[in-house]
Structures are given as C-alpha cells and as structure tokens.
Amino acid sequence: MRMPAMSPRDRLLFAAFVVFAAADIALFTLAGAINQDEGFYLLAGQRVYHGDVLYRDFPYFQAPLAPYVYGVPQVIFGSSLYVGRATAAALFFVTLALTAYAGARLGGRNTALVAVAMMLATPLFMLHMLQARSEAIGTPFVVLSAVLALRLAPGWRLLLLPALAMLAASLVRGNLLPVVALVFAWCAWRTGGDRWMTAAAIIVAVTVAAWSPFLAADVDATVFNVVTAQNERRIQFSAAGVGLPSGSPKDRYIDRMNEISTSWASYLHLLAPAIAGLAFASARLRDRAKWTAARAGVDASSAIAALIALAFFVWLPNVMLYRQEPRYIVPAVPLLALAAALFVRRGVAGVSDAATSQHRAVLAIAVACVLPLAVAIGIASIDLNEPDVVATNRFASLIDKHAPGPGNVVTLDPTIPVAADVPLPRELTMGLFSYWPFLSDADLDRYHVVNRARLEAMMLAPDTKAIVFSGLMAFMVTSSSAPSDLDEDAGEEPFRVFPRLRDTYEIAETNRARLGQGSDGYWLLVRKK
C-alpha cells in the first residue's frame, strides 16, 4: 500500500510520538516492577553457555529457547538485571516494528500508528513485555507468524514460514505448540493443492530436530521439566498448604471465570474495538465469494477475523494452567491492537476522505492524548523513589560487602544472585519453583530440585558464604505466614525456620522494602567470623 508523503508538520508530530514512546519504554525498562521469574530465565541463560545441558543438568520448567536468547548478552556484557531488561527492550522494539509493518501493509500508516499507540498505552502489556521473561521472546514470533500468514502469497513460503515462526514461539512457551497446527491449517487452506503434506512433514521434522538434543541428553528429565512440572504446579507446594483445590466444582468454575474476566479487563480498550471489528468483518464475510477471494489475498475484513481468531487461540491454552494472570494475554495483544486499529481506521476514513488529514489527525491524537496518558499511568504504577531493580541491586551489593570472596549464595529468589553476580547452586535455578517438598530422594537427585532437608543442607555446606532468606521462603517451608513487616519480633525469623543455622550464621542485614513480586522482607545471613 502506497503511503502518503509526510509534511514538515507531520514529521514534527511523528518525532513527538517517538519521544513519548521512547519515554514510555525507558520508564518500564528501568523502573518496572521485578518478577522473580526474570532471575531464573537469566540464570538459565548463563548456565547453557557455561557447559550445562538444559533439563539434564539443572531444572528449567519451560520450553528451551529463552535461555539461549537471554544468555548471549550476558556472555558479552556480564550478569545483570539491566542486561536482561535491555534484551527484553530490544525484543520489544522488534515486536513494535513487526506490528507497525503489518498495520502499514494491511491498512496504511494510520493503522500502524493506532496499533502501536494502543500497545504503548497498555501498562500491563508494557510491564510484562519489558521484563526479562518468556513474553518478551515469544510475542515477536507470534506477531511474525501473523504477518507472514496474512501477507505472503499462496505457495511454499506461505505453507512453511508462518508455521515455523509459531513453532519458534512454542519453543519459548510450550503450550503454543497446538497453535502451530492451526496456523498451518490456515496457510494450507489459502494455498490449496496437495503440497501441504510435504510441508507438514517438514514442520514435524523441524519440531523433532529442535527437541532432539534435550531428549537425547535425558528423556526423563526433559519430560519432568516440560510436562510434569507444569501439570503438577497446582500441587507442587501442597506440603505448605498452597495450591490445593478447594470448594465444589461449581465454586472452582466460578473462581476460574472470575480470574479470566479480571485478566481480560486489563485489555478492554483493545478488546472492545477488536470485537466490534469482528462483527463488522463477519457481516462482510457472509458472502462465500469473499472467503474464496481471501485465499489469494487477505483484505481488511478477513484480516480482522484472522487476527482475532489467532489472538484467541494463542491465549486459549493458558486456560488449562492452574491460575489465570493478565500476562498470559500478552502475546495476543499486538494481534488485538492490529484488529482494533483496522476497525478504527475505517471509522476515521468515514469522517475524512483526505489521507493526509487522516494521518495528521491520528498522529495528533496519539501525541496529545494517548502516549502522555500512557507515560502518566506508568509513572503512577511504579515506585520511582526506589524502583524494584534499584532496590534489588542495592540489597544484592550487600553480599559482597559482608561476605567477600568466592562461595555460593543460597536463596529461593533467583534475581538476587543475578544482581550480585554470585553463584547459586544449580538445584535452585528455578528459585521458588525449585522447592518440591513431596518428591522422593531419588526424584530429587534425578531432577535436581530440593526439599526442606536439602535446602538446609545447602545452607550449611562449606562452600556457601551467604543466605538470602525471605518471608516467602519462610511461608513455603513452614506452612505458615511469615511477618509481612520486619519488626523486632521478626528479627529471628530465619533461625525460627532453620534452627541449625544459629550456630553458623548471623544476620548481617534486613530489608523492609519489597524486591519485586512475591517478596515479603529479606534477611542477609553470613557466616560468623
């Protein structure tokens, strides 16, 4: 689609758009809340480039691609939460670029601007995309798959490339594997003929090749990490009274529906115009001839329908997880933004027929309203006095102050050893999720995870120089709530939970601030002089 030329005024507005967008991205990258999952993604990235084999040598309860992405920058720049965040920011720019490209090709520059502005104006999307987690890596592949499926002409490239892009996304989040088949079915329908059988065989072969190194290294460990650990997440902490189903089936169903509706409510501003666009597209696609035409080239109506369908199926596998979170919708957000932007663009076109004035109006609205609002919401949702990353780095620096020299740190918060650049026992790579209180000793050895006795043994091991104890650790290990504030009565909490530590360790520091999701006060224990 040919784009209208930009006047000097348009370029000025576009520059302001870029400035606000950059401010929004920088805000969430540098000051966005920490999620403890960031630590295990970064630690896994370090380990795979230092000779360890994923699943066989250390626990990692996800599909295998993310550590190999997050590990490369750490090899170059070293271990740091900021390195992880910068990697996520670079991948976020790729997501924005792919979304803008798709919008421009499907509906013109206005569509691209509206889609990007909608994404930037979604604080939860920004937060999760700019944390060093799976969403930052998987989402660009989901968008790439959609772009290729909608833009490529029927042929071998259409049969292979969209499905392979979604396959790459499934190597980040394993539950996207069924979506590969759906994308392939759409592309096979568009292409027609019998070439789909050969293409399907190629995609299966690539899938097998991607998983073969890990299955060959240790089939049992790979299955436990990728399948069993995910399916048993609900009962993993049952010894601590956490995660067990409660209530009648009806009550559990209502709770699940409430979780789903609450998660989607965070994206209502995208969902509402997208659904309106779907109604519009459905009306236009009632004619069978239009569906037949869509096989050769996708128009706006079929693009809206396809984008919303793909967004739904990208989210749907998450319904089976033990709880619902807004971040599970993140890979679908660019698809919804594109569908909504295509629909909004038709509304703008109905008001003004002049392409240049439309473009200027969209830019002016984005610059004057949408992006400043996004930045304001971001500032309101973040503690700028001491953001999580700053607070975590400050606390982590105390390890070297009180316990200099070589030695491990034992903790169930993997962001701390990343920030301090100190070694963590491989069994604790998954942080809190490394704690499996009900597994047998044989299974603990086989899968490199820990129970209470083994966690305590690690703390007392001669190569451990410090322990970072947290209220969350106390809760998981003792089945009781730890104090939410560090007061005088809470000062002995680590020794109450692990009495044997008293003869070897002393409390060097306590921390009243939260260091990201799930944290509830921290104690730094070092060996007695």
PDB file of N, CA and C in Angstrom, residues 157 263 299 358 416 447:
ATOM      1  N   ARG A 157       6.348 -20.672   0.577  1.00  0.00           N
ATOM      2  CA  ARG A 157       6.704 -19.791   1.703  1.00  0.00           C
ATOM      3  C   ARG A 157       5.531 -19.639   2.661  1.00  0.00           C
ATOM      4  N   SER A 263      -8.533 -10.863  34.243  1.00  0.00           N
ATOM      5  CA  SER A 263      -7.348 -10.743  33.395  1.00  0.00           C
ATOM      6  C   SER A 263      -7.663  -9.981  32.117  1.00  0.00           C
ATOM      7  N   ASP A 299      -7.910  -9.306   2.630  1.00  0.00           N
ATOM      8  CA  ASP A 299      -8.343  -7.913   2.739  1.00  0.00           C
ATOM      9  C   ASP A 299      -8.557  -7.569   4.211  1.00  0.00           C
ATOM     10  N   GLN A 358      -6.213  12.604   7.537  1.00  0.00           N
ATOM     11  CA  GLN A 358      -6.410  11.456   8.424  1.00  0.00           C
ATOM     12  C   GLN A 358      -5.136  11.162   9.202  1.00  0.00           C
ATOM     13  N   ILE A 416      18.365 -12.220  43.028  1.00  0.00           N
ATOM     14  CA  ILE A 416      19.447 -11.746  43.892  1.00  0.00           C
ATOM     15  C   ILE A 416      20.818 -12.185  43.363  1.00  0.00           C
ATOM     16  N   TYR A 447      16.059 -35.003  39.242  1.00  0.00           N
ATOM     17  CA  TYR A 447      15.571 -33.770  38.611  1.00  0.00           C
ATOM     18  C   TYR A 447      16.250 -32.511  39.145  1.00  0.00           C
TER      19      TYR A 447
END
